[in-house]
XYZ file of C-alpha atoms in Angstrom:
476
model
C 23.791 258.914 -16.444
C 26.020 261.581 -14.961
C 26.453 262.883 -11.471
C 23.843 265.528 -10.604
C 25.793 268.487 -9.245
C 24.492 270.249 -6.115
C 26.594 273.424 -5.720
C 27.514 274.133 -2.085
C 26.461 270.656 -0.861
C 29.109 270.536 1.878
C 28.223 274.032 3.113
C 24.540 273.076 3.083
C 25.186 270.021 5.279
C 27.335 272.049 7.689
C 24.760 274.849 7.952
C 21.892 272.415 8.621
C 24.034 270.534 11.142
C 24.793 273.730 13.049
C 21.255 275.098 12.878
C 19.485 271.866 13.884
C 22.204 270.758 16.344
C 22.562 267.454 14.472
C 25.739 265.544 13.520
C 26.701 265.900 9.811
C 26.297 262.153 9.174
C 22.668 262.338 10.395
C 22.031 265.234 8.001
C 23.570 263.215 5.143
C 21.262 260.258 5.867
C 18.225 262.556 5.951
C 19.284 264.154 2.641
C 19.709 260.760 0.985
C 16.253 259.634 2.137
C 14.724 262.910 0.917
C 16.364 262.622 -2.523
C 15.118 259.041 -2.813
C 11.562 260.153 -1.994
C 11.934 262.860 -4.627
C 12.979 260.230 -7.175
C 9.940 258.118 -6.265
C 7.727 261.140 -6.879
C 9.487 261.743 -10.199
C 8.764 258.160 -11.301
C 5.154 258.278 -10.166
C 4.453 261.403 -12.222
C 4.610 259.241 -15.378
C 1.583 257.305 -14.146
C -0.657 260.243 -13.263
C -4.106 259.517 -14.696
C -3.280 255.845 -15.320
C -5.539 253.343 -13.592
C -2.867 250.663 -13.075
C -0.174 252.009 -10.770
C 2.677 249.458 -10.468
C 4.221 251.058 -7.378
C 3.574 249.506 -3.978
C 5.242 250.226 -0.628
C 8.223 247.933 -1.322
C 8.693 248.805 -4.980
C 11.657 251.151 -4.460
C 13.313 249.094 -1.714
C 16.221 248.221 -4.055
C 16.961 251.901 -4.828
C 19.456 254.062 -2.979
C 21.105 257.469 -3.204
C 24.876 257.924 -3.312
C 26.221 261.291 -2.152
C 29.557 262.430 -3.582
C 30.819 265.101 -1.180
C 34.072 265.587 -3.059
C 32.376 266.582 -6.320
C 29.260 267.853 -4.489
C 26.588 265.827 -6.209
C 24.452 262.681 -6.021
C 23.455 259.601 -7.985
C 20.362 257.387 -7.898
C 21.470 253.749 -7.714
C 19.415 250.615 -8.329
C 20.364 247.075 -7.243
C 19.167 244.570 -9.865
C 19.240 240.773 -9.991
C 20.630 239.089 -13.110
C 18.012 236.856 -14.777
C 17.504 235.063 -18.063
C 14.294 236.886 -18.935
C 13.460 240.282 -17.454
C 9.996 240.693 -15.912
C 10.624 243.955 -14.019
C 13.138 246.408 -15.459
C 13.475 248.200 -12.100
C 14.454 245.030 -10.238
C 16.028 242.749 -12.843
C 18.538 242.862 -15.699
C 19.218 240.291 -18.396
C 22.350 238.149 -18.337
C 23.055 239.034 -21.987
C 23.165 242.750 -21.179
C 25.483 242.284 -18.194
C 27.802 239.961 -20.164
C 28.674 242.924 -22.366
C 30.400 244.524 -19.390
C 31.273 241.618 -17.039
C 32.058 238.233 -18.575
C 32.031 236.394 -15.244
C 28.468 237.465 -14.380
C 26.024 234.687 -13.493
C 22.292 234.381 -13.070
C 21.287 235.322 -9.512
C 24.120 237.825 -9.040
C 23.299 241.398 -8.068
C 24.572 244.461 -9.891
C 24.263 248.144 -8.990
C 23.302 250.500 -11.808
C 23.259 254.274 -12.069
C 19.659 255.304 -12.940
C 19.961 259.014 -12.144
C 17.583 261.134 -14.235
C 18.770 264.365 -15.787
C 18.500 267.369 -13.489
C 16.139 269.088 -15.919
C 13.858 266.036 -15.934
C 13.632 265.785 -12.184
C 10.648 268.087 -12.111
C 9.265 270.760 -9.827
C 6.970 268.311 -7.963
C 9.862 265.963 -7.203
C 12.028 268.833 -5.990
C 9.223 270.089 -3.763
C 8.756 266.576 -2.329
C 12.485 266.386 -1.610
C 12.371 269.636 0.371
C 9.324 268.562 2.376
C 10.740 265.118 3.175
C 14.111 266.607 4.165
C 12.443 268.997 6.602
C 10.375 266.144 8.067
C 13.376 263.800 8.358
C 15.390 266.488 10.150
C 12.534 267.065 12.603
C 12.303 263.314 13.225
C 16.043 263.085 13.865
C 15.905 266.065 16.229
C 13.045 264.487 18.156
C 14.864 261.143 18.345
C 18.082 262.716 19.609
C 16.223 264.773 22.222
C 14.400 261.671 23.453
C 17.633 259.702 23.737
C 19.455 262.584 25.424
C 16.863 263.562 28.018
C 14.740 260.429 28.573
C 17.197 258.746 30.960
C 18.676 261.752 32.763
C 19.730 260.913 36.321
C 19.123 264.509 37.398
C 15.655 265.728 36.289
C 16.324 269.327 37.398
C 17.908 271.573 34.769
C 19.038 275.169 34.523
C 16.865 276.936 31.955
C 17.228 280.257 30.158
C 14.244 282.254 28.928
C 14.325 282.548 25.116
C 10.908 283.840 24.069
C 7.184 283.778 24.849
C 4.464 281.928 22.924
C 0.903 282.634 23.991
C 0.953 281.939 27.737
C 3.913 279.567 27.625
C 7.577 280.419 28.134
C 10.058 278.845 25.709
C 13.320 278.125 27.502
C 16.708 276.784 26.505
C 17.947 273.783 28.508
C 21.037 271.603 28.252
C 21.598 268.033 29.428
C 25.151 268.761 30.531
C 28.225 270.962 30.217
C 29.263 271.358 26.612
C 25.970 270.040 25.261
C 23.931 272.254 22.904
C 20.807 273.984 24.160
C 17.436 272.453 23.371
C 14.135 274.286 23.502
C 11.687 273.359 26.270
C 8.170 274.627 26.973
C 7.095 275.934 30.370
C 3.269 275.969 30.255
C 1.208 278.500 32.179
C 0.005 275.919 34.732
C 3.632 275.049 35.615
C 4.772 278.633 36.190
C 5.070 280.263 39.614
C 3.043 283.432 40.256
C 6.044 285.191 41.810
C 8.420 284.468 38.916
C 9.484 287.316 36.642
C 10.104 285.740 33.250
C 12.237 288.118 31.205
C 14.584 287.439 28.290
C 17.784 285.547 29.253
C 16.707 285.157 32.908
C 17.726 281.764 34.342
C 15.664 279.424 36.518
C 15.870 275.934 37.945
C 13.192 273.782 36.291
C 11.977 270.196 36.690
C 11.950 268.038 33.537
C 8.324 266.931 33.504
C 7.892 265.181 30.163
C 9.808 264.153 27.050
C 7.187 263.978 24.314
C 7.424 260.928 22.051
C 4.802 262.044 19.541
C 5.436 264.258 16.556
C 4.377 267.838 17.265
C 5.235 271.385 16.353
C 7.306 273.185 18.929
C 9.513 271.861 21.745
C 9.543 268.176 22.679
C 10.466 268.880 26.292
C 8.053 270.133 28.948
C 9.445 271.591 32.158
C 7.839 272.780 35.373
C 8.517 275.225 38.173
C 5.494 273.989 40.132
C 6.451 270.314 40.456
C 7.150 269.006 43.960
C 10.281 267.297 42.620
C 11.918 270.722 42.288
C 11.520 271.319 46.041
C 13.058 267.921 46.819
C 16.030 268.675 44.561
C 16.646 272.085 46.149
C 16.635 270.609 49.653
C 18.970 267.810 48.580
C 21.394 270.430 47.246
C 21.291 272.608 50.348
C 21.187 269.988 53.133
C 24.294 267.753 53.380
C 22.490 265.391 55.760
C 20.006 264.533 52.993
C 22.848 263.819 50.552
C 24.523 261.577 53.133
C 21.277 259.716 53.856
C 21.081 260.738 57.523
C 17.936 262.781 56.848
C 15.335 261.739 54.315
C 12.362 263.506 52.781
C 9.320 261.271 53.332
C 6.541 263.307 51.704
C 5.952 266.637 49.974
C 2.683 268.477 49.491
C 2.820 271.561 47.282
C 0.323 274.128 46.062
C 2.346 276.268 43.680
C -0.677 277.769 41.924
C -3.462 278.338 44.499
C -7.015 278.705 43.210
C -7.128 282.331 44.381
C -4.648 285.173 43.942
C -5.265 286.121 47.555
C -3.349 282.976 48.567
C 0.335 282.619 47.868
C 2.167 279.404 46.915
C 2.972 277.112 49.825
C 4.690 273.760 50.426
C 4.784 271.305 53.327
C 7.731 268.906 53.611
C 7.771 265.916 55.997
C 11.275 264.780 56.976
C 12.674 262.023 59.162
C 16.067 260.993 60.504
C 17.680 257.549 60.608
C 19.735 258.606 63.625
C 17.995 259.667 66.840
C 20.549 262.353 67.722
C 19.998 264.200 64.425
C 17.129 266.713 64.294
C 15.746 266.437 60.735
C 13.758 269.677 60.903
C 16.714 271.654 62.250
C 19.023 270.175 59.603
C 16.704 271.367 56.823
C 16.222 274.847 58.294
C 19.901 275.407 59.086
C 21.573 277.930 61.366
C 19.382 281.067 61.504
C 17.330 279.611 58.647
C 20.213 279.856 56.153
C 19.520 276.579 54.338
C 15.782 276.919 53.923
C 16.223 280.552 52.908
C 18.210 279.439 49.852
C 15.298 277.229 48.816
C 12.790 280.015 49.424
C 14.869 282.439 47.331
C 15.018 280.022 44.383
C 11.218 279.626 44.588
C 10.779 283.418 44.720
C 9.470 283.692 48.277
C 7.265 280.591 48.422
C 6.258 279.707 51.989
C 7.688 276.364 53.138
C 6.757 274.401 56.283
C 9.186 271.651 57.328
C 7.599 269.183 59.772
C 8.760 265.957 61.384
C 7.292 262.749 59.996
C 5.879 260.198 62.451
C 4.643 256.637 62.078
C 1.914 257.534 64.599
C -0.919 259.058 62.539
C -2.097 261.223 65.466
C 1.314 262.819 65.898
C 1.821 263.089 62.149
C -1.491 264.912 61.647
C -0.711 267.185 64.601
C 2.680 268.089 63.108
C 1.248 268.608 59.627
C -1.027 271.443 60.795
C 1.973 273.454 61.980
C 2.216 276.282 62.962
C -1.261 275.933 64.530
C -1.542 274.560 68.079
C -3.800 271.519 68.366
C -5.714 270.330 71.478
C -6.627 266.837 70.279
C -6.632 264.583 67.216
C -9.413 261.967 67.034
C -9.172 259.165 64.463
C -12.930 258.801 64.012
C -12.628 256.327 61.101
C -9.159 254.733 60.934
C -10.155 252.372 58.104
C -11.332 255.289 55.998
C -8.463 257.508 57.217
C -10.776 260.184 58.589
C -9.708 262.363 61.535
C -11.192 265.228 63.580
C -8.713 267.839 64.796
C -9.804 269.950 67.767
C -8.178 273.357 68.109
C -8.817 276.395 70.362
C -10.986 279.159 68.883
C -7.992 281.490 68.474
C -6.133 278.807 66.450
C -9.041 277.862 64.200
C -8.235 280.249 61.343
C -4.516 279.433 61.546
C -5.161 275.676 61.406
C -7.520 276.013 58.450
C -5.380 278.603 56.698
C -6.401 281.241 54.206
C -9.107 279.746 51.982
C -8.386 276.341 53.577
C -4.842 276.071 52.221
C -3.151 274.857 55.425
C -5.556 272.008 56.157
C -5.704 271.118 52.450
C -1.923 270.696 52.268
C -1.897 268.769 55.575
C -4.491 266.334 54.220
C -2.449 265.742 51.049
C 0.739 265.308 53.072
C -0.664 262.743 55.502
C -3.187 261.038 53.222
C -5.936 261.534 55.838
C -9.217 263.386 55.525
C -8.909 266.123 58.160
C -11.853 268.060 59.629
C -10.766 270.987 61.831
C -13.245 271.612 64.669
C -13.592 274.224 67.407
C -12.712 272.350 70.605
C -15.070 274.550 72.704
C -18.102 273.743 70.542
C -17.329 270.120 69.674
C -20.225 267.705 70.357
C -18.629 264.286 70.380
C -21.860 262.255 70.405
C -23.370 264.129 67.474
C -20.100 263.975 65.519
C -19.724 260.257 66.185
C -23.272 259.634 64.991
C -22.596 261.573 61.784
C -19.339 259.683 61.251
C -21.116 256.348 61.808
C -23.496 257.168 58.976
C -20.521 258.013 56.746
C -18.848 254.718 57.679
C -21.993 252.759 56.787
C -22.201 254.614 53.480
C -18.534 253.928 52.733
C -18.869 250.231 53.576
C -21.938 249.961 51.334
C -20.014 251.533 48.461
C -17.086 249.175 49.050
C -19.425 246.173 49.069
C -21.025 247.293 45.809
C -17.596 247.747 44.276
C -16.505 244.303 45.465
C -19.669 242.708 44.077
C -19.120 244.413 40.721
C -15.547 243.094 40.580
C -16.716 239.562 41.407
C -19.386 239.735 38.684
C -16.789 240.924 36.202
C -14.432 238.069 37.115
C -17.265 235.554 36.761
C -18.227 236.957 33.345
C -14.608 236.821 32.161
C -14.248 233.206 33.364
C -17.512 232.255 31.621
C -16.403 233.966 28.412
C -13.029 232.181 28.538
C -14.768 228.809 28.994
C -17.080 229.526 26.057
C -14.108 230.527 23.872
C -12.345 227.277 24.766
C -15.476 225.276 23.869
C -15.821 227.027 20.512
C -12.150 226.450 19.706
C -12.674 222.728 20.255
C -15.674 222.730 17.891
C -14.178 225.092 15.299
C -10.362 224.996 15.566
C -8.404 227.937 14.217
C -5.606 227.303 11.651
C -2.894 227.719 14.291
C -4.694 225.214 16.543
C -4.706 222.648 13.729
C -0.974 223.187 13.156
C -0.210 222.620 16.840
C -2.391 219.521 16.851
C -0.618 218.212 13.735
C 2.795 218.715 15.299
C 1.772 216.868 18.477
C 0.338 213.997 16.428
C 3.459 213.870 14.274
C 5.718 213.667 17.330
C 3.713 210.784 18.751
C 3.747 208.592 15.582
C 6.186 205.718 15.050
C 8.388 206.012 11.963
C 7.647 203.524 9.230
C 9.735 203.067 6.101
C 7.373 205.266 4.064
C 7.316 207.947 6.770
C 11.103 207.962 6.899
C 11.303 208.437 3.130
C 8.826 211.322 3.364
C 10.885 213.031 6.061
C 14.072 212.613 4.021
C 12.347 214.122 0.976
C 11.216 217.084 3.100
C 14.747 217.614 4.375
C 16.127 217.633 0.821
C 13.457 220.155 -0.226
C 14.278 222.356 2.760
C 17.975 222.330 1.835
C 17.146 223.267 -1.742
C 15.076 226.199 -0.528
C 17.864 227.375 1.785
C 20.375 227.362 -1.083
C 18.187 229.692 -3.132
C 18.539 232.335 -0.363
C 22.334 232.363 -0.264
C 23.894 235.828 -0.623
C 25.639 236.023 -3.990
C 28.564 238.304 -4.848
C 27.603 241.883 -5.691
C 29.056 243.654 -8.724
C 28.861 247.388 -9.294
C 28.384 248.806 -12.779
C 28.295 252.593 -12.781
């Protein structure tokens, strides 16, 4: 068989490498695998309509493709074992036939033969299979490289450039570092900011939300402009005290896409300081608001409240409702983290916020259920009675949940005991093997037993010798 010439093979590999952003050696591997699949299809076409198909999953495991980049072509190669009598022509070759070429050949040796079919015989179906497999292999390699490149990034915030629009998503180009090629990422509608103006080639800071591991059409990366991690990153970049560790961000609550267009995006950030003389809120805001203004500009005017974190839940809840002024915070159900906040009538709307946004963000930030009440109309006895009913209801639900968990544990223990009993009555094969080994270890060696063990050792050695790697000869 002769070398099958592929005109422009080197240019083809270079073009694919540049287009898919893959190294040339990866493209070569994909091309070899695709040509091998095409050869398998070519062989299988001879058995179309035949009931007995000899090809299983491992049938072509001894076949390979050799690319010749100098002459721009390929060969199909088959590794065959030398035997006395041939049972499978695709996997074996007779010693008599090999002796005609290599006198020192022995049974058990492996030879590599050129089994390349003529280009005209390759067939349209095989060529089509080769193209499809090549495209799939290249996609798989792209996905693998993207996963390896972006999965373990230390910095999850990237600079993205708008490339195009698909339905309601924005397709952006991102890079994992300076000098690295751009990779496409998808910014879904739910992760976009309402104040952003996405136009071609516009750049934005985005948070790497997900690196997809499943095969799919389109980008493997998903980025977000609405993730709270983006706010944390922007503050870390603008506030040196956060980088040094003097000030730390304790919690972030963000509503980047409010349920109503009448409400704009808003974020609450709780900060604390490890040094008493450092004001964490002032450090984040900066002189004349310079630092926080940089963050607001990057988020296209999003409103940001920076509040001081406190280990005292009363003070923490009071701070979280900033800028509203609070008269009193009552922890009506500490175990259930439920609080009543009493504010003056003129501060009621400010504390609640437009469509409840301010109190909603405060509740997420603190982890407490917050009810804002008018301090002039607050009836403590009636409210306490209502809260007592809620506490009883919550405790009943917790008891039911605990009872269900105990029942489940009891059922699992009973099932495990029954399984153990059945295994004693009807041992599985692996149980019998373990039992045999334990019994064998506990027996005393007699003369007959020793002879049996020696015979087993000799048999084991004989088996191991049959698996020795023999020298490989190449006949092309």
